[in-house]
Amino acid sequence: MKEIERKYLLNRSILEFLNTTSTSHKKITQYYIKATLNKSVRFRKYGSQYYKCIKYGTGGIREEIEEEIPQKVYKKNLKKRIGRSIKKVRYLFTLDSYEYSVDVYKKPLEDLYVMELEFESMTAYENFVLPSVLKVYVEKEVTEDLSLIHI
């Protein structure tokens, strides 16, 4: 399935916005067993559910195959992980009919704040304009930034 998304690097003041906006949130722990420019294999614990996700490509349009897996598969693959597990809290909110997710990372990435939103079509992706209420929190769009592809 095609994943069409935009990704933004945010400043710390997004925390104030999240505190005043009606959001839901979940803790996420994830790790990679493969992380190259054109392919990544990620395992994620999202709340009480576990997922394996394979992504192909770079930028805003990538192929994504995601499936729910048993906890034992998640744990078994931990020994293959590259580096440390990544911990974050994902906040969700809706604005102008789009669902946004903001990831607030934990140590050692504690000053990293990333917002993503997915699109149903290329037309929606191409025509999207960031709402002015969110512009004050955005440092820059990082959809095409290859250094942030695996976060």
Backbone as ProteinMPNN parsed JSONL, in Angstrom:
{"seq_chain_A": "MKEIERKYLLNRSILEFLNTTSTSHKKITQYYIKATLNKSVRFRKYGSQYYKCIKYGTGGIREEIEEEIPQKVYKKNLKKRIGRSIKKVRYLFTLDSYEYSVDVYKKPLEDLYVMELEFESMTAYENFVLPSVLKVYVEKEVTEDLSLIHI", "coords_chain_A": {"N_chain_A": [[0.84, -1.177, 0.0], [0.476, 2.238, -0.719], [2.027, 4.817, 1.072], [1.369, 8.071, 1.733], [2.657, 10.948, 2.815], [3.378, 13.873, 4.83], [6.013, 15.367, 6.686], [7.101, 17.093, 9.552], [9.498, 19.006, 11.333], [9.384, 20.109, 14.603], [9.266, 22.853, 17.01], [9.935, 23.206, 20.556], [7.76, 24.491, 21.726], [5.477, 23.284, 20.849], [4.551, 21.596, 22.767], [3.005, 23.108, 24.525], [0.793, 23.662, 22.899], [-0.185, 21.043, 22.536], [-0.961, 20.48, 25.133], [-3.169, 22.118, 25.416], [-4.909, 21.351, 23.503], [-7.419, 19.093, 22.485], [-6.395, 15.967, 22.675], [-5.518, 12.573, 21.943], [-3.307, 10.106, 23.217], [-0.531, 7.819, 22.963], [1.961, 5.61, 24.211], [4.927, 4.705, 22.553], [7.225, 2.235, 21.63], [9.901, 1.46, 19.624], [11.935, -0.281, 17.223], [14.533, -0.901, 14.812], [15.405, -3.429, 12.453], [16.476, -3.402, 10.045], [17.753, -0.767, 8.19], [18.077, 0.989, 5.642], [18.654, 3.266, 2.918], [16.666, 2.75, 1.0], [15.039, 0.772, 2.069], [13.361, -0.205, 5.01], [12.941, -2.031, 8.041], [10.846, -2.223, 10.628], [9.936, -2.698, 14.032], [7.284, -2.339, 16.279], [5.892, -1.38, 19.375], [2.825, -0.39, 20.25], [0.919, 1.088, 22.391], [-0.851, -1.545, 23.641], [-0.454, -3.193, 21.54], [1.325, -4.858, 18.863], [3.495, -4.408, 16.067], [4.818, -5.086, 12.808], [6.582, -3.406, 10.361], [7.348, -2.767, 7.039], [9.045, -0.621, 4.947], [9.493, 0.836, 1.759], [11.519, 2.873, -0.273], [11.897, 6.517, -0.405], [11.201, 9.808, 0.958], [8.035, 11.551, 0.557], [6.264, 9.74, -0.557], [5.889, 6.422, -0.237], [6.19, 2.85, -0.357], [4.418, 0.791, 1.846], [4.198, -1.846, 4.087], [2.397, -3.128, 6.568], [1.785, -5.043, 9.463], [-0.077, -6.503, 12.12], [1.431, -8.153, 14.839], [2.258, -10.97, 17.0], [3.233, -10.53, 20.459], [5.441, -12.132, 21.104], [6.863, -12.39, 18.701], [7.714, -9.774, 18.312], [9.414, -9.526, 20.585], [11.273, -11.571, 20.044], [12.666, -10.586, 17.827], [14.034, -8.47, 18.898], [16.731, -8.967, 19.566], [17.996, -8.652, 17.161], [18.038, -6.003, 16.642], [19.02, -2.736, 15.453], [21.159, -0.604, 16.981], [19.756, 1.324, 19.682], [16.479, 0.925, 21.168], [13.778, 3.07, 20.282], [11.992, 5.471, 22.054], [8.886, 7.079, 22.462], [6.149, 9.412, 22.747], [3.086, 9.463, 21.19], [0.944, 11.891, 20.063], [-2.341, 12.61, 19.047], [-4.412, 14.591, 16.982], [-7.163, 16.33, 15.442], [-7.555, 18.561, 12.763], [-9.045, 20.797, 10.594], [-10.178, 18.654, 9.12], [-8.047, 16.886, 8.811], [-6.029, 14.332, 10.25], [-3.557, 14.69, 12.577], [-0.376, 13.618, 13.736], [1.786, 13.903, 16.451], [4.957, 13.282, 17.464], [6.637, 12.98, 20.439], [9.718, 12.658, 21.51], [11.644, 10.52, 23.679], [14.476, 10.228, 25.979], [17.44, 9.116, 24.344], [16.731, 11.179, 22.646], [15.355, 13.447, 23.443], [14.786, 16.149, 22.75], [13.492, 16.177, 20.372], [10.843, 16.7, 18.19], [8.31, 15.697, 16.158], [6.001, 16.076, 13.567], [3.484, 14.455, 11.73], [1.405, 13.855, 8.876], [-0.944, 12.006, 7.046], [-2.074, 11.371, 3.702], [-4.876, 10.818, 1.565], [-4.664, 10.883, -1.163], [-2.589, 11.765, -4.025], [-3.263, 14.252, -4.996], [-4.394, 15.562, -2.762], [-2.105, 15.614, -1.163], [-0.34, 17.21, -2.712], [-1.763, 19.621, -2.808], [-1.938, 20.473, -0.218], [-1.927, 22.847, 2.4], [-0.277, 24.058, 5.11], [-1.97, 24.698, 8.12], [-2.305, 27.975, 9.509], [-2.329, 28.162, 12.291], [-0.651, 26.154, 13.093], [1.79, 26.785, 11.991], [3.522, 28.331, 13.602], [4.794, 26.522, 15.215], [6.36, 24.984, 13.628], [9.569, 24.164, 12.594], [10.793, 23.315, 10.23], [9.85, 21.722, 7.125], [10.389, 18.289, 6.774], [10.01, 16.2, 5.092], [11.411, 15.222, 2.853], [13.902, 14.903, 3.933], [16.587, 12.958, 4.287], [18.076, 12.298, 6.508], [16.328, 12.011, 8.571], [14.746, 9.87, 8.049], [14.269, 7.446, 9.363], [12.782, 7.743, 11.792]], "CA_chain_A": [[0.0, 0.0, 0.0], [1.225, 3.498, -0.762], [1.92, 5.76, 2.177], [1.589, 9.434, 1.247], [2.678, 11.739, 4.053], [4.284, 15.008, 5.046], [6.636, 15.278, 7.999], [7.616, 18.401, 9.967], [10.27, 19.139, 12.561], [8.713, 21.132, 15.415], [9.984, 23.399, 18.16], [9.467, 22.751, 21.859], [6.494, 25.121, 22.111], [4.358, 22.409, 20.477], [4.049, 20.97, 23.999], [1.924, 23.978, 25.017], [-0.346, 23.414, 22.02], [-0.712, 19.712, 22.839], [-1.605, 20.549, 26.448], [-4.43, 22.86, 25.336], [-5.72, 20.774, 22.429], [-7.97, 17.784, 22.82], [-5.616, 14.952, 21.973], [-5.302, 11.27, 22.56], [-1.883, 9.788, 23.084], [-0.076, 6.467, 23.296], [3.402, 5.404, 24.268], [5.444, 3.85, 21.492], [8.615, 1.796, 21.638], [10.153, 0.863, 18.323], [13.322, -0.532, 16.851], [14.737, -1.323, 13.432], [16.364, -4.505, 12.205], [17.075, -3.012, 8.766], [17.524, 0.662, 7.968], [18.864, 1.51, 4.533], [17.987, 4.371, 2.256], [15.499, 2.325, 0.235], [14.207, -0.214, 2.747], [13.477, -0.297, 6.466], [12.094, -2.996, 8.72], [10.646, -1.683, 11.972], [9.012, -3.361, 14.947], [6.744, -1.285, 17.143], [4.894, -1.632, 20.411], [1.969, 0.798, 20.231], [-0.059, 0.737, 23.409], [-0.713, -2.969, 23.96], [-0.394, -3.914, 20.276], [2.663, -4.991, 18.281], [3.44, -4.33, 14.619], [6.005, -5.126, 11.964], [6.346, -2.526, 9.217], [8.403, -2.69, 6.038], [8.852, 0.527, 4.062], [10.38, 0.917, 0.607], [11.587, 4.19, -0.889], [12.211, 7.695, 0.409], [10.352, 10.965, 0.726], [6.645, 11.593, 0.968], [5.472, 8.651, -1.112], [6.634, 5.176, -0.083], [5.423, 1.609, -0.189], [4.409, 0.395, 3.243], [3.499, -3.094, 4.421], [2.345, -3.192, 8.029], [0.913, -6.097, 9.974], [-0.047, -6.724, 13.56], [2.164, -9.38, 15.154], [2.215, -11.325, 18.417], [4.283, -9.995, 21.312], [6.635, -12.989, 21.071], [7.611, -12.053, 17.48], [8.358, -8.496, 18.65], [10.506, -9.798, 21.523], [12.269, -12.416, 19.383], [13.46, -9.768, 16.912], [14.803, -7.474, 19.661], [18.169, -9.26, 19.539], [18.504, -8.262, 15.839], [17.846, -4.555, 16.448], [20.131, -1.844, 15.158], [21.216, 0.446, 18.003], [18.8, 1.298, 20.789], [15.053, 1.122, 20.892], [13.358, 4.474, 20.306], [10.772, 5.648, 22.85], [8.22, 8.348, 22.2], [4.71, 9.48, 22.989], [2.411, 9.973, 19.995], [-0.282, 12.653, 20.312], [-3.183, 12.715, 17.856], [-5.476, 15.589, 16.991], [-7.75, 16.601, 14.13], [-7.676, 19.973, 12.426], [-9.458, 20.958, 9.19], [-10.456, 17.311, 8.596], [-6.842, 16.064, 8.763], [-5.542, 13.834, 11.535], [-2.131, 14.936, 12.759], [0.288, 12.93, 14.839], [3.0, 14.571, 16.923], [5.784, 12.395, 18.278], [7.509, 13.622, 21.418], [10.704, 11.61, 21.762], [12.246, 10.381, 25.01], [15.939, 10.142, 25.949], [18.355, 10.252, 24.234], [16.245, 12.105, 21.599], [14.294, 14.187, 24.139], [14.457, 17.46, 22.184], [13.0, 15.951, 19.019], [9.387, 16.757, 18.074], [8.026, 15.507, 14.742], [4.581, 15.994, 13.226], [3.209, 13.797, 10.451], [0.025, 13.655, 8.475], [-1.064, 11.165, 5.867], [-3.047, 11.834, 2.718], [-5.592, 9.783, 0.814], [-4.346, 10.962, -2.595], [-1.516, 12.678, -4.43], [-3.85, 15.59, -5.141], [-4.473, 16.144, -1.419], [-0.709, 15.84, -0.761], [0.206, 18.339, -3.477], [-2.52, 20.85, -2.55], [-1.992, 20.753, 1.209], [-1.332, 24.062, 2.959], [-0.218, 23.939, 6.563], [-2.796, 25.725, 8.785], [-1.51, 29.028, 10.15], [-2.244, 27.912, 13.725], [0.462, 25.226, 13.318], [3.043, 27.313, 11.428], [4.41, 28.866, 14.644], [5.497, 25.411, 15.853], [7.159, 24.271, 12.634], [10.921, 24.634, 12.271], [10.908, 23.11, 8.786], [9.329, 20.465, 6.607], [11.495, 17.336, 6.63], [9.497, 15.061, 4.332], [12.46, 14.719, 1.957], [15.181, 14.89, 4.658], [17.004, 11.567, 4.432], [18.658, 12.05, 7.832], [15.233, 11.739, 9.494], [13.87, 8.874, 7.416], [13.984, 6.302, 10.251], [12.333, 8.13, 13.131]], "C_chain_A": [[0.885, 1.241, 0.0], [0.953, 4.312, 0.493], [2.284, 7.128, 1.603], [1.528, 10.337, 2.471], [3.616, 12.929, 3.955], [4.769, 14.916, 6.478], [7.292, 16.632, 8.31], [8.401, 18.291, 11.267], [9.69, 20.32, 13.329], [9.633, 21.681, 16.497], [9.272, 22.988, 19.452], [8.114, 23.34, 22.269], [5.271, 24.309, 21.669], [3.768, 21.753, 21.714], [2.915, 21.788, 24.606], [0.654, 23.745, 24.206], [-0.99, 22.075, 22.359], [-1.438, 19.69, 24.178], [-2.96, 21.239, 26.396], [-5.375, 22.324, 24.267], [-6.221, 19.407, 22.874], [-7.244, 16.729, 22.004], [-5.722, 13.621, 22.7], [-3.814, 10.984, 22.409], [-1.613, 8.352, 23.514], [1.44, 6.462, 23.347], [3.792, 4.418, 23.177], [6.891, 3.498, 21.815], [8.837, 1.093, 20.313], [11.642, 0.632, 18.127], [13.351, -1.004, 15.409], [15.675, -2.516, 13.394], [17.022, -4.315, 10.836], [16.735, -1.545, 8.552], [18.486, 1.151, 6.902], [18.065, 2.631, 3.884], [16.685, 3.941, 1.578], [14.614, 1.29, 0.902], [14.451, -0.152, 4.251], [12.504, -1.352, 6.976], [12.045, -2.58, 10.181], [9.668, -2.557, 12.742], [8.571, -2.309, 15.953], [5.761, -1.866, 18.148], [4.114, -0.325, 20.534], [0.823, 0.519, 21.185], [0.161, -0.716, 23.792], [-0.653, -3.827, 22.691], [1.024, -3.874, 19.707], [2.543, -5.061, 16.762], [4.824, -4.52, 14.011], [5.67, -4.284, 10.746], [7.575, -2.544, 8.314], [8.074, -1.515, 5.131], [9.925, 0.505, 2.976], [10.343, 2.334, 0.06], [11.914, 5.277, 0.103], [11.19, 8.785, 0.12], [8.919, 10.775, 1.154], [5.771, 10.474, 0.447], [6.316, 7.385, -1.068], [5.663, 4.004, -0.058], [5.538, 1.199, 1.267], [3.592, -0.891, 3.399], [3.555, -3.209, 5.938], [1.371, -4.278, 8.452], [1.039, -6.175, 11.485], [0.612, -8.085, 13.798], [1.989, -9.716, 16.629], [3.406, -10.731, 19.18], [5.558, -10.83, 21.213], [7.477, -12.737, 19.817], [8.379, -10.748, 17.693], [9.59, -8.75, 19.522], [11.621, -10.61, 20.882], [13.201, -11.588, 18.497], [14.279, -8.695, 17.61], [16.308, -7.707, 19.57], [18.81, -8.891, 18.201], [18.526, -6.739, 15.65], [19.157, -3.823, 16.186], [20.107, -0.742, 16.211], [20.204, 0.222, 19.106], [17.367, 1.318, 20.291], [14.752, 2.613, 21.031], [12.051, 4.542, 21.088], [10.211, 7.037, 22.59], [6.771, 8.253, 22.633], [4.104, 10.112, 21.745], [1.09, 10.609, 20.405], [-1.039, 12.784, 18.999], [-4.217, 13.817, 18.04], [-5.945, 15.818, 15.564], [-7.9, 18.104, 13.957], [-7.995, 20.067, 10.935], [-9.58, 19.623, 8.468], [-9.216, 16.435, 8.381], [-6.493, 15.585, 10.16], [-4.025, 13.994, 11.557], [-1.612, 14.049, 13.878], [1.552, 13.711, 15.167], [3.718, 13.593, 17.836], [6.718, 13.218, 19.14], [8.463, 12.528, 21.893], [11.257, 11.681, 23.178], [13.766, 10.248, 24.851], [16.393, 8.966, 25.101], [17.944, 11.283, 23.18], [15.243, 13.113, 22.153], [13.975, 15.577, 23.601], [13.949, 17.355, 20.75], [11.474, 15.871, 19.042], [9.065, 16.706, 16.579], [6.525, 15.348, 14.541], [4.453, 15.353, 11.851], [1.723, 13.862, 10.158], [0.015, 12.908, 7.162], [-2.208, 11.656, 4.996], [-3.64, 10.652, 1.968], [-5.187, 9.754, -0.655], [-3.176, 11.903, -2.837], [-2.04, 14.101, -4.56], [-3.919, 16.282, -3.789], [-3.065, 16.489, -0.911], [-0.155, 17.1, -1.417], [-0.477, 19.657, -3.144], [-2.543, 21.264, -1.087], [-1.273, 22.054, 1.559], [-1.403, 23.932, 4.471], [-1.061, 25.036, 7.211], [-1.923, 26.722, 9.552], [-1.344, 28.789, 11.642], [-1.069, 26.972, 14.044], [1.814, 25.778, 12.858], [4.021, 27.811, 12.488], [5.225, 27.771, 15.327], [6.475, 24.702, 14.915], [8.504, 24.953, 12.419], [11.152, 24.502, 10.767], [10.211, 21.814, 8.396], [10.511, 19.547, 6.342], [11.063, 16.077, 5.869], [10.586, 14.425, 3.483], [13.831, 14.633, 2.638], [15.591, 13.451, 4.972], [17.621, 11.274, 5.783], [17.586, 11.717, 8.869], [14.292, 10.649, 8.984], [13.45, 7.764, 8.383], [13.622, 6.73, 11.664], [10.835, 7.954, 13.237]], "O_chain_A": [[1.927, 1.269, 0.655], [-0.191, 4.474, 0.917], [3.371, 7.314, 1.057], [0.475, 10.477, 3.094], [4.516, 12.978, 3.116], [4.054, 14.456, 7.368], [7.944, 17.234, 7.457], [8.009, 17.568, 12.184], [9.523, 21.406, 12.773], [10.638, 21.067, 16.853], [8.149, 22.487, 19.425], [7.401, 22.743, 23.077], [4.149, 24.616, 22.073], [2.592, 21.388, 21.711], [1.964, 21.222, 25.144], [-0.436, 23.642, 24.769], [-2.214, 21.986, 22.458], [-2.419, 18.965, 24.343], [-3.817, 20.976, 27.24], [-6.507, 22.789, 24.14], [-5.515, 18.664, 23.557], [-7.449, 16.611, 20.796], [-5.979, 13.56, 23.902], [-3.149, 11.569, 21.554], [-2.349, 7.76, 24.303], [2.11, 7.204, 22.629], [3.093, 3.44, 22.914], [7.678, 4.353, 22.22], [8.052, 0.23, 19.922], [12.485, 1.258, 18.77], [12.344, -1.446, 14.858], [16.612, -2.614, 14.186], [18.002, -4.985, 10.511], [15.587, -1.13, 8.709], [19.565, 1.659, 7.204], [16.928, 2.901, 4.272], [15.709, 4.69, 1.583], [13.553, 0.954, 0.377], [15.591, -0.058, 4.707], [11.414, -1.544, 6.436], [13.058, -2.583, 10.88], [8.704, -3.083, 12.185], [9.371, -1.497, 16.418], [4.927, -2.712, 17.826], [4.676, 0.714, 20.88], [-0.125, -0.189, 20.846], [1.254, -1.08, 24.225], [-0.786, -5.049, 22.762], [1.814, -2.984, 20.023], [1.625, -5.682, 16.228], [5.846, -4.172, 14.603], [4.596, -4.429, 10.163], [8.701, -2.357, 8.775], [6.965, -1.417, 4.607], [11.091, 0.202, 3.23], [9.274, 2.932, -0.059], [12.173, 5.021, 1.279], [10.418, 8.698, -0.835], [8.619, 9.941, 2.008], [4.662, 10.268, 0.94], [7.325, 7.275, -1.764], [4.476, 4.161, 0.227], [6.619, 1.251, 1.854], [2.467, -1.004, 2.913], [4.629, -3.367, 6.52], [0.286, -4.421, 7.887], [2.107, -5.947, 12.053], [0.381, -9.04, 13.056], [1.616, -8.853, 17.424], [4.457, -10.467, 18.596], [6.656, -10.272, 21.239], [8.7, -12.862, 19.875], [9.541, -10.629, 17.306], [10.676, -8.251, 19.231], [12.797, -10.362, 21.15], [14.399, -11.866, 18.43], [15.135, -8.069, 16.984], [17.079, -6.749, 19.503], [20.036, -8.822, 18.106], [18.982, -6.247, 14.618], [20.232, -4.229, 16.628], [19.117, -0.017, 16.315], [19.841, -0.91, 19.423], [17.087, 1.68, 19.148], [15.398, 3.32, 21.805], [11.12, 3.779, 20.829], [10.941, 8.024, 22.508], [6.237, 7.166, 22.856], [4.552, 11.167, 21.296], [0.233, 9.965, 21.009], [-0.439, 13.042, 17.956], [-4.816, 13.959, 19.105], [-5.227, 15.539, 14.605], [-8.312, 18.819, 14.871], [-7.293, 19.484, 10.11], [-9.132, 19.485, 7.33], [-9.33, 15.346, 7.82], [-6.638, 16.321, 11.136], [-3.313, 13.504, 10.681], [-2.32, 13.766, 14.845], [2.291, 14.126, 14.274], [3.173, 13.136, 18.841], [7.486, 14.042, 18.645], [8.062, 11.595, 22.588], [11.329, 12.747, 23.788], [14.277, 10.165, 23.734], [15.767, 7.907, 25.147], [18.731, 12.172, 22.854], [14.375, 13.586, 21.42], [12.949, 16.14, 23.983], [13.975, 18.334, 20.004], [10.887, 15.095, 19.796], [9.496, 17.575, 15.82], [5.865, 14.589, 15.249], [5.209, 15.665, 10.93], [0.894, 13.916, 11.066], [0.846, 13.14, 6.284], [-3.167, 12.264, 5.47], [-2.988, 9.627, 1.768], [-5.343, 8.733, -1.324], [-2.818, 12.719, -1.988], [-1.323, 15.055, -4.259], [-3.549, 17.45, -3.668], [-2.865, 17.538, -0.299], [0.43, 17.952, -0.748], [0.161, 20.708, -3.191], [-3.112, 22.302, -0.75], [-0.17, 22.324, 1.083], [-2.477, 23.721, 5.035], [-0.882, 26.208, 6.878], [-0.926, 26.344, 10.167], [-0.323, 29.172, 12.212], [-0.549, 27.0, 15.159], [2.862, 25.295, 13.287], [5.233, 27.723, 12.292], [6.243, 28.064, 15.954], [7.314, 23.917, 15.358], [8.579, 26.142, 12.108], [11.634, 25.426, 10.112], [10.008, 20.927, 9.225], [11.512, 19.963, 5.759], [11.684, 15.021, 5.996], [10.667, 13.199, 3.406], [14.822, 14.319, 1.978], [14.993, 12.808, 5.836], [17.688, 10.111, 6.181], [17.905, 11.194, 9.936], [13.159, 10.535, 9.453], [12.368, 7.199, 8.227], [14.104, 6.142, 12.632], [10.254, 8.226, 14.288]]}, "name": "protein", "num_of_chains": 1, "seq": "MKEIERKYLLNRSILEFLNTTSTSHKKITQYYIKATLNKSVRFRKYGSQYYKCIKYGTGGIREEIEEEIPQKVYKKNLKKRIGRSIKKVRYLFTLDSYEYSVDVYKKPLEDLYVMELEFESMTAYENFVLPSVLKVYVEKEVTEDLSLIHI"}
